[in-house]
Coordinates of C-alpha atoms and ligand atoms in Angstrom, one line a residue:
X1 CA -12.5 3.1 -39.6
X2 CA -9.9 3.6 -38.1
X3 CA -6.7 5.5 -38.9
X4 CA -3.9 3.4 -38.3
X5 CA -1.9 6.9 -38.8
X6 CA -3.0 8.6 -35.6
X7 CA -0.7 8.1 -32.8
X8 CA -2.1 9.3 -29.7
X9 CA -0.3 10.4 -26.0
X10 CA -2.9 9.7 -23.1
X11 CA -2.7 12.5 -20.8
X12 CA -3.4 11.7 -16.8
X13 CA -4.3 13.6 -13.8
X14 CA -5.7 11.6 -10.5
X15 CA -7.5 13.5 -7.5
X16 CA -7.4 11.4 -4.5
X17 CA -9.8 12.2 -1.7
X18 CA -8.7 10.8 1.8
X19 CA -10.2 11.0 4.6
X20 CA -8.2 12.0 7.8
X21 CA -8.4 9.6 10.8
X22 CA -9.1 12.7 13.3
X23 CA -11.3 12.0 16.4
X24 CA -13.9 14.6 15.6
X25 CA -15.3 16.2 12.6
X26 CA -13.7 19.0 10.2
X27 CA -16.1 21.5 11.8
X28 CA -17.9 20.0 14.9
X29 CA -17.3 18.0 17.7
X30 CA -18.8 15.1 16.8
X31 CA -16.7 11.3 16.6
X32 CA -15.5 10.2 13.0
X33 CA -16.9 6.9 13.4
X34 CA -16.0 3.6 10.9
X35 CA -18.6 4.2 8.0
X36 CA -19.3 0.8 7.6
X37 CA -20.0 -0.5 11.1
X38 CA -21.5 2.4 13.2
X39 CA -25.3 2.7 13.4
X40 CA -26.5 5.1 10.6
X41 CA -27.0 9.1 11.6
X42 CA -26.0 8.5 15.4
X43 CA -22.5 10.9 15.0
X44 CA -24.2 13.8 13.5
X45 CA -24.8 17.0 15.2
X46 CA -26.6 20.5 14.1
X47 CA -23.2 21.4 12.2
X48 CA -23.0 18.7 9.9
X49 CA -26.6 18.0 9.5
X50 CA -26.2 21.5 7.8
X51 CA -29.1 23.6 10.3
X52 CA -29.5 26.8 9.5
X53 CA -27.0 29.5 11.6
X54 CA -24.9 26.9 13.1
X55 CA -21.3 27.5 13.0
X56 CA -18.2 26.0 12.0
X57 CA -15.1 25.7 13.9
X58 CA -11.7 24.3 12.6
X59 CA -10.6 21.3 13.5
X60 CA -6.3 22.2 14.5
X61 CA -5.7 18.4 13.7
X62 CA -7.3 17.9 10.8
X63 CA -5.3 21.2 9.4
X64 CA -2.3 19.4 11.2
X65 CA -2.5 16.4 9.2
X66 CA -3.1 18.2 6.4
X67 CA 0.3 19.8 6.8
X68 CA 1.9 16.3 7.4
X69 CA 0.5 15.0 4.0
X70 CA 1.6 18.5 2.4
X71 CA 5.2 18.4 3.6
X72 CA 5.6 14.4 2.7
X73 CA 4.7 15.1 -0.9
X74 CA 7.3 18.0 -0.9
X75 CA 4.7 20.9 -1.4
X76 CA 5.1 24.6 -0.2
X77 CA 2.7 25.0 3.0
X78 CA 0.9 28.4 2.6
X79 CA 0.6 30.9 5.0
X80 CA -2.5 31.8 4.1
X81 CA -5.5 29.7 4.2
X82 CA -8.6 30.7 3.1
X83 CA -12.3 28.0 3.1
X84 CA -14.6 28.5 0.4
X85 CA -17.8 27.4 -0.1
X86 CA -18.4 25.1 -2.8
X87 CA -22.3 25.5 -3.9
X88 CA -24.2 22.5 -5.5
X89 CA -27.2 20.7 -3.9
X90 CA -27.2 16.8 -3.8
X91 CA -29.1 14.7 -0.5
X92 CA -26.1 13.7 0.9
X93 CA -25.3 17.6 0.5
X94 CA -27.4 19.1 3.4
X95 CA -25.8 22.6 3.4
X96 CA -25.8 22.3 -0.5
X97 CA -22.6 23.6 -0.2
X98 CA -19.4 21.7 0.9
X99 CA -16.5 23.9 2.9
X100 CA -13.3 23.2 1.1
X101 CA -10.4 25.7 -0.3
X102 CA -10.5 26.9 -3.5
X103 CA -7.7 29.6 -4.5
X104 CA -6.2 29.8 -1.5
X105 CA -5.2 25.4 -0.3
X106 CA -2.9 24.7 2.0
X107 CA 0.1 22.8 -0.2
X108 CA 1.1 24.2 -3.9
X109 CA 4.0 22.6 -6.0
X110 CA 4.6 19.4 -4.8
X111 CA 5.9 16.2 -6.0
X112 CA 6.5 12.4 -5.6
X113 CA 8.8 10.4 -7.1
X114 CA 7.3 6.7 -8.3
X115 CA 8.8 3.7 -9.2
X116 CA 7.6 1.8 -12.0
X117 CA 7.6 -1.5 -13.0
X118 CA 10.4 -1.6 -15.2
X119 CA 12.7 0.1 -12.1
X120 CA 12.7 3.1 -13.1
X121 CA 11.7 6.1 -11.0
X122 CA 9.3 8.7 -12.4
X123 CA 8.6 12.0 -10.9
X124 CA 5.2 13.1 -10.7
X125 CA 4.0 17.0 -10.2
X126 CA 1.5 17.3 -7.1
X127 CA -0.4 20.6 -8.5
X128 CA -2.1 21.1 -4.7
X129 CA -3.4 19.4 -1.2
X130 CA -6.7 20.9 0.3
X131 CA -8.7 20.2 2.8
X132 CA -12.2 20.2 2.8
X133 CA -15.5 18.2 4.3
X134 CA -17.0 14.9 3.4
X135 CA -20.7 14.9 2.4
X136 CA -23.0 11.9 3.8
X137 CA -23.3 8.4 2.2
X138 CA -25.9 7.3 -0.3
X139 CA -27.5 3.8 -0.3
X140 CA -29.5 3.5 -3.1
X141 CA -31.9 0.8 -2.7
X142 CA -32.9 -2.2 -5.4
X143 CA -37.1 -1.8 -5.2
X144 CA -36.8 2.4 -5.9
X145 CA -35.4 5.0 -2.9
X146 CA -32.5 5.9 -1.2
X147 CA -31.0 5.9 2.1
X148 CA -29.0 8.5 3.3
X149 CA -26.3 8.6 6.6
X150 CA -24.9 11.9 7.7
X151 CA -22.3 9.6 10.1
X152 CA -19.4 11.0 6.7
X153 CA -21.1 14.2 6.6
X154 CA -18.5 16.9 8.1
X155 CA -15.4 14.2 8.3
X156 CA -12.1 15.8 7.3
X157 CA -11.0 15.1 3.8
X158 CA -8.0 15.8 2.2
X159 CA -7.8 16.2 -2.0
X160 CA -4.6 15.4 -3.5
X161 CA -4.4 16.7 -7.3
X162 CA -1.7 15.6 -9.3
X163 CA -0.3 17.7 -12.3
X164 CA -1.2 15.8 -15.4
X165 CA 2.5 14.2 -15.6
X166 CA 0.7 10.5 -16.4
X167 CA 0.4 8.7 -19.2
X168 CA -1.0 5.0 -18.7
X169 CA -2.9 3.0 -16.2
X170 CA 0.4 1.4 -14.7
X171 CA 1.6 4.7 -14.0
X172 CA -1.7 5.6 -12.6
X173 CA -1.9 2.9 -10.3
X174 CA 2.1 3.4 -9.0
X175 CA 1.6 6.8 -8.0
X176 CA -1.4 6.3 -6.0
X177 CA -0.4 3.0 -4.4
X178 CA 2.7 5.1 -3.3
X179 CA 0.3 7.9 -1.9
X180 CA -1.7 5.8 0.0
X181 CA 1.3 3.9 1.1
X182 CA 3.0 7.6 2.3
X183 CA -0.5 8.8 3.9
X184 CA -0.6 5.0 5.9
X185 CA 3.1 6.0 7.3
X186 CA 2.1 9.9 8.2
X187 CA -0.8 8.1 10.2
X188 CA -3.7 10.3 8.7
X189 CA -5.6 7.5 6.9
X190 CA -6.7 3.7 6.9
X191 CA -5.8 3.3 3.3
X192 CA -9.0 1.0 2.7
X193 CA -10.2 1.2 -0.9
X194 CA -13.2 -0.9 -0.4
X195 CA -14.6 1.2 2.7
X196 CA -14.1 4.6 0.7
X197 CA -11.8 5.9 3.1
X198 CA -9.3 6.4 0.1
X199 CA -10.6 7.4 -3.1
X200 CA -9.2 7.5 -7.0
X201 CA -10.3 9.7 -9.7
X202 CA -8.1 9.8 -12.6
X203 CA -9.4 13.0 -15.6
X204 CA -8.3 11.0 -18.6
X205 CA -7.8 12.7 -22.4
X206 CA -5.6 11.5 -25.3
X207 CA -4.4 14.4 -28.2
X208 CA -2.1 13.4 -30.9
X209 CA 1.5 12.9 -30.5
X210 CA 3.3 16.1 -31.1
X211 CA 0.4 18.2 -30.0
X212 CA 0.2 20.7 -27.4
X213 CA -3.5 21.5 -26.5
X214 CA -5.3 19.4 -24.1
X215 CA -7.8 17.0 -25.7
X216 CA -11.6 16.8 -23.9
X217 CA -11.2 14.6 -20.6
X218 CA -13.2 12.4 -19.1
X219 CA -13.6 11.6 -15.0
X220 CA -13.8 8.4 -13.6
X221 CA -15.5 7.3 -10.8
X222 CA -16.6 3.6 -8.4
X223 CA -13.0 2.2 -8.9
X224 CA -12.5 0.7 -5.6
X225 CA -9.7 -1.1 -6.2
X226 CA -6.0 -0.6 -7.5
X227 CA -6.6 -2.8 -10.4
X228 CA -9.4 -1.3 -11.8
X229 CA -7.8 2.1 -11.5
X230 CA -5.4 0.7 -13.9
X231 CA -7.6 -0.9 -15.8
X232 CA -10.3 1.4 -15.8
X233 CA -7.8 4.0 -17.0
X234 CA -6.4 1.7 -19.9
X235 CA -10.0 0.9 -21.1
X236 CA -10.9 4.7 -21.2
X237 CA -7.6 5.1 -23.7
X238 CA -8.7 2.5 -26.0
X239 CA -12.5 3.8 -26.1
X240 CA -11.0 7.5 -26.9
X241 CA -8.7 6.0 -29.2
X242 CA -11.6 4.7 -31.4
X243 CA -13.5 7.5 -30.6
X244 CA -11.7 9.6 -32.5
X245 CA -10.7 6.8 -35.1
X246 CA -13.8 6.1 -35.9
X247 CA -14.0 10.5 -36.6
X248 CA -16.3 10.9 -32.9
X249 CA -15.3 13.0 -31.1
X250 CA -15.0 12.6 -27.0
X251 CA -17.7 14.1 -24.5
X252 CA -16.5 15.8 -21.4
X253 CA -18.2 13.7 -19.0
X254 CA -18.2 11.8 -15.4
X255 CA -18.0 7.9 -16.1
X256 CA -18.2 5.1 -13.9
X257 CA -16.3 1.4 -13.6
X258 CA -18.4 -1.4 -13.8
X259 CA -16.2 -3.4 -11.5
X260 CA -18.1 -7.3 -13.5
X261 CA -18.1 -6.2 -16.6
X262 CA -14.8 -4.1 -16.7
X263 CA -16.2 -1.3 -19.1
X264 CA -16.4 2.5 -18.5
X265 CA -20.3 3.8 -18.6
X266 CA -21.4 7.8 -18.9
X267 CA -22.9 9.0 -15.4
X268 CA -23.1 12.6 -16.1
X269 CA -21.8 15.5 -18.0
X270 CA -18.9 17.0 -16.0
X271 CA -19.0 20.4 -14.3
X272 CA -16.7 23.1 -14.8
X273 CA -15.2 24.7 -11.5
X274 CA -17.3 28.0 -12.4
X275 CA -20.6 25.8 -12.2
X276 CA -19.8 25.8 -8.1
X277 CA -19.9 29.7 -7.5
X278 CA -17.0 29.4 -5.0
X279 CA -16.8 32.2 -2.8
X280 CA -14.7 32.8 1.0
X281 CA -16.7 30.8 3.3
X282 CA -18.1 33.8 5.5
X283 CA -18.3 31.7 8.5
X284 CA -14.8 31.1 9.4
X285 CA -12.2 33.6 9.5
X286 CA -8.6 33.3 7.2
X287 CA -6.4 30.1 8.4
X288 CA -2.6 31.5 9.2
X289 CA -0.4 29.3 9.3
X290 CA 3.2 30.7 11.0
X291 CA 6.6 28.9 10.3
X292 CA 7.3 28.0 13.7
X293 CA 4.0 25.9 13.7
X294 CA 5.2 24.2 10.2
X295 CA 8.9 23.8 11.8
X296 CA 7.2 22.0 14.2
X297 CA 5.2 19.9 12.2
X298 CA 8.1 18.6 9.9
X299 CA 10.2 17.8 13.0
X300 CA 7.2 15.2 13.8
X301 CA 7.3 13.5 10.3
X302 CA 8.5 9.7 10.4
X303 CA 11.3 8.1 8.4
X304 CA 9.8 8.0 4.8
X305 CA 9.5 4.9 2.6
X306 CA 12.3 6.4 -0.1
X307 CA 14.7 7.4 3.1
X308 CA 13.8 4.0 4.6
X309 CA 14.8 2.2 1.3
X310 CA 18.0 4.0 0.7
X311 CA 19.0 3.5 4.6
X312 CA 18.3 -0.4 4.2
X313 CA 20.7 -0.4 1.3
X314 CA 23.3 1.3 2.8
X315 CA 23.5 0.4 6.7
X316 CA 22.3 -3.8 6.3
X317 CA 23.1 -4.5 2.8
X318 CA 19.9 -5.1 1.7
X319 CA 18.8 -5.3 -2.2
X320 CA 16.5 -2.5 -3.4
X321 CA 13.8 -5.4 -4.0
X322 CA 14.2 -6.4 -0.4
X323 CA 14.0 -3.5 0.9
X324 CA 11.0 -2.2 -1.3
X325 CA 9.0 -5.1 0.3
X326 CA 10.1 -4.8 3.7
X327 CA 9.3 -1.0 4.3
X328 CA 5.7 -1.3 2.0
X329 CA 3.8 -1.7 5.4
X330 CA 5.4 0.6 8.1
X331 CA 4.6 -2.2 10.8
X332 CA 6.6 -4.4 8.8
X333 CA 10.0 -2.1 8.5
X334 CA 9.1 -1.6 12.0
X335 CA 8.8 -5.0 13.0
X336 CA 12.0 -6.3 10.6
X337 CA 13.9 -3.6 12.3
X338 CA 13.8 -4.6 15.9
X339 CA 14.3 -7.8 15.0
X340 CA 17.8 -7.1 14.1
X341 CA 18.5 -4.7 17.0
X342 CA 18.0 -7.8 19.4
X343 CA 20.8 -8.9 21.4
X344 CA 21.0 -12.3 19.4
X345 CA 21.5 -10.9 16.4
X346 CA 22.5 -12.2 13.2
X347 CA 22.5 -10.9 10.2
X348 CA 19.9 -8.2 8.5
X349 CA 20.3 -9.8 5.2
X350 CA 19.3 -13.3 6.9
X351 CA 16.7 -11.8 8.8
X352 CA 15.5 -10.2 5.9
X353 CA 15.1 -13.5 3.7
X354 CA 13.4 -15.4 6.7
X355 CA 10.8 -12.6 6.5
X356 CA 10.2 -12.4 3.1
X357 CA 10.8 -16.1 2.4
X358 CA 8.9 -17.2 5.3
X359 CA 7.1 -15.5 7.7
X360 CA 4.9 -13.5 4.8
X361 CA 3.9 -17.0 3.3
X362 CA 2.9 -18.3 6.8
X363 CA 1.0 -14.5 7.4
X364 CA -0.9 -15.2 3.5
X365 CA -1.8 -19.1 5.2
X366 CA -3.0 -17.9 8.1
X367 CA -4.7 -14.4 7.0
X368 CA -3.1 -12.4 9.5
X369 CA -0.9 -9.1 9.1
X370 CA 2.2 -8.5 11.0
X371 CA 0.3 -6.7 14.3
X372 CA -1.8 -10.1 15.1
X373 CA 0.8 -12.7 14.8
X374 CA 2.2 -14.6 17.7
X375 CA 6.1 -14.8 16.6
X376 CA 8.4 -12.0 18.2
X377 CA 10.5 -10.0 16.1
X378 CA 13.4 -11.5 18.4
X379 CA 12.2 -14.8 18.8
X380 CA 12.3 -14.9 15.0
X381 CA 16.4 -13.7 15.4
X382 CA 16.7 -16.1 18.4
X383 CA 15.2 -18.5 15.7
X384 CA 17.6 -17.6 12.9
X385 CA 20.6 -17.7 15.7
X386 CA 20.0 -21.2 16.5
X387 CA 20.4 -21.7 12.2
X388 CA 23.9 -20.0 12.6
X389 CA 24.9 -21.8 15.3
X390 CA 24.4 -25.0 13.8
X391 CA 22.1 -26.3 16.2
X392 CA 19.4 -27.1 13.7
X393 CA 19.2 -26.7 10.2
X394 CA 17.3 -25.0 7.5
X395 CA 14.6 -27.4 7.0
X396 CA 13.6 -27.9 10.8
X397 CA 14.1 -24.1 11.2
X398 CA 10.7 -23.8 8.9
X399 CA 9.2 -26.0 10.4
X400 CA 9.6 -25.3 14.2
X401 CA 8.8 -21.1 12.4
X402 CA 5.4 -23.1 11.6
X403 CA 4.9 -24.3 15.0
X404 CA 6.0 -21.0 17.1
X405 CA 3.5 -19.2 14.4
X406 CA 0.7 -21.6 15.7
X407 CA 1.8 -22.3 19.6
X408 CA 3.4 -18.2 20.5
X409 CA 6.6 -20.4 22.0
X410 CA 10.0 -19.6 21.8
X411 CA 12.6 -21.9 18.9
X412 CA 14.6 -22.8 22.0
X413 CA 11.0 -24.4 24.1
X414 CA 10.0 -26.5 20.4
X415 CA 13.2 -28.1 19.8
X416 CA 13.3 -29.3 22.9
X417 CA 9.9 -30.4 23.1
X418 CA 9.9 -32.3 19.7
X419 CA 13.8 -33.1 20.2
X420 CA 14.5 -31.3 16.9
X421 CA 18.3 -30.3 18.2
X422 CA 20.5 -31.2 14.8
X423 CA 22.8 -34.4 14.7
X424 CA 26.4 -32.9 14.4
X425 CA 27.9 -36.5 15.9
X426 CA 30.0 -37.8 13.0
X427 CA 29.8 -40.9 14.7
X428 CA 26.0 -41.7 14.5
X429 CA 25.8 -40.0 11.1
X430 CA 28.7 -42.6 9.6
X431 CA 27.1 -44.7 11.1
X432 CA 23.8 -44.5 9.5
X433 CA 25.6 -43.6 6.1
X434 CA 27.3 -47.2 6.2
X435 CA 23.6 -48.4 7.0
X436 CA 22.6 -47.2 3.9
X437 CA 25.0 -48.1 1.6
X438 CA 24.8 -51.2 2.6
X439 CA 20.9 -51.5 2.3
X440 CA 21.2 -50.0 -1.6
X441 CA 23.3 -52.2 -3.4
X442 CA 22.4 -51.3 -6.3
X443 CA 22.5 -47.8 -6.7
X444 CA 25.6 -48.3 -4.9
X445 CA 27.2 -50.1 -7.7
X446 CA 25.7 -47.4 -10.4
X447 CA 27.3 -44.6 -8.3
X448 CA 30.6 -46.4 -8.7
X449 CA 29.7 -47.2 -12.4
X450 CA 29.8 -43.4 -13.3
X451 CA 25.9 -42.4 -12.4
X452 CA 27.5 -39.6 -9.8
X453 CA 24.0 -38.4 -9.5
X454 CA 22.8 -40.6 -7.6
X455 CA 24.8 -38.6 -4.4
X456 CA 21.7 -36.9 -3.8
X457 CA 19.3 -40.2 -4.0
X458 CA 22.2 -41.3 -0.3
X459 CA 22.1 -37.9 1.1
X460 CA 18.0 -38.2 0.9
X461 CA 18.5 -41.2 2.6
X462 CA 20.5 -40.2 5.4
X463 CA 18.6 -37.5 6.1
X464 CA 15.2 -39.4 6.1
X465 CA 16.8 -41.9 8.6
X466 CA 17.9 -39.1 11.2
X467 CA 14.7 -37.3 10.5
X468 CA 16.3 -34.0 8.9
X469 CA 17.9 -33.4 12.2
X470 CA 21.7 -34.4 10.7
X471 CA 24.0 -31.5 9.6
X472 CA 23.4 -31.7 5.9
X473 CA 27.3 -29.9 5.8
X474 CA 28.7 -33.0 8.3
X475 CA 26.1 -35.7 6.0
X476 CA 28.1 -34.8 3.0
X477 CA 31.2 -34.7 3.8
X478 CA 31.1 -38.1 5.3
X479 CA 29.1 -39.1 2.8
X480 CA 32.0 -38.3 0.0
X481 CA 34.6 -39.9 2.2
X482 CA 32.3 -43.1 2.4
X483 CA 31.9 -43.7 -0.8
X484 CA 35.1 -42.6 -2.2
X485 CA 36.6 -45.7 0.4
X486 CA 33.9 -48.3 -1.7
X487 CA 35.9 -46.9 -5.0
X488 CA 37.1 -50.6 -6.0
Ligands
ZN501 ZN1 -21.5 17.3 13.9

């Protein structure tokens, strides 16, 4: 029986694992390769295969990438870092331990501001950021048996652990998406959930509102999209609520998310940290990070999304919404900034509208990213410039953009080749107007009898007659004058 009097508060913390896009692995010179496309077990060596007696060497670039993330997430970068062995056996872990960081990770005490759907902003604490190495990849065969690929074994991995400040599936999704956005801005991770280079695992528990002790938590795995993260978390909150309300107890365990059934299922009981028998890695010295190195990395950070959004609002006069849309991806933001800095520069707000309302739909339609399109920022600015100069009207400009998108030609070339230049010649427009009025006597009579909405009909007829090239402002003005003259 459910007990409607008990209200619960969900408590969620997120663990995010992100592979770092270095050239070589964390502790050996093997190349980091695409885990889906590369031939299995081709990027391996005795170190990442866990052969006895092999010695790991720390990848300096991986440390620098980890530092970028720690700084971008407002963490205190630790000067004294220790790598530790996390001991467990699994077929994808040939050494039977993973080199990780335990007591002394690279980043501590950070935070991140996350925008929620209702427009509010919420600050979520970042408990720690630590470096480790990835495991190999297992593929379970349908008929039984498993294959193992060690290409991924030893790839630099970053774990980002939030404080349990998250209270819903939606908040979990917003936080994870923002982390991914920042990692992509920093150029340290591709953010591809499908390929497993960015993995999100929420720890979820509930407790009666007002209680201070945490309830038993479950950890959710196999989430391969942000939607699954939001839905899986919401499912788990509802499941735990039902368990408690029916007098049961939540079991601490790892649960998988079934992507087609949209439910969670028990996988295994969850280990506690003490089960791993962590101890300092004897084959690696402590890693010292001095202030000069931290300052150097801090100075190399790109402008991050929140700073860009603020600058777009203050410098370009964009709305918060438009600024967010344009900065969602760094490549789009850079494209926009190039467009507004071109010599044919019209107004940034107009350029922003053209990107958001027209260019994005062409990109969707043709399934192309901003890096792939043939329209250059300068050429979009040139097109918008033609509209501003009234050389073509807005509707024609949309057709021209579509032609630019497929042909890669410039707007003036297309306008000239297709004879699309706007007609502002008052004599030519007046002649068409008079002809339209003469050939539609019924509508003209109705208009003169008071049906003033019919003005739209006449505008449409004139524009059609002139193949959309007439200047709409001139048409409206001359049509009003012509109709006034015909009033009895
Ligand atoms: Zn190797």
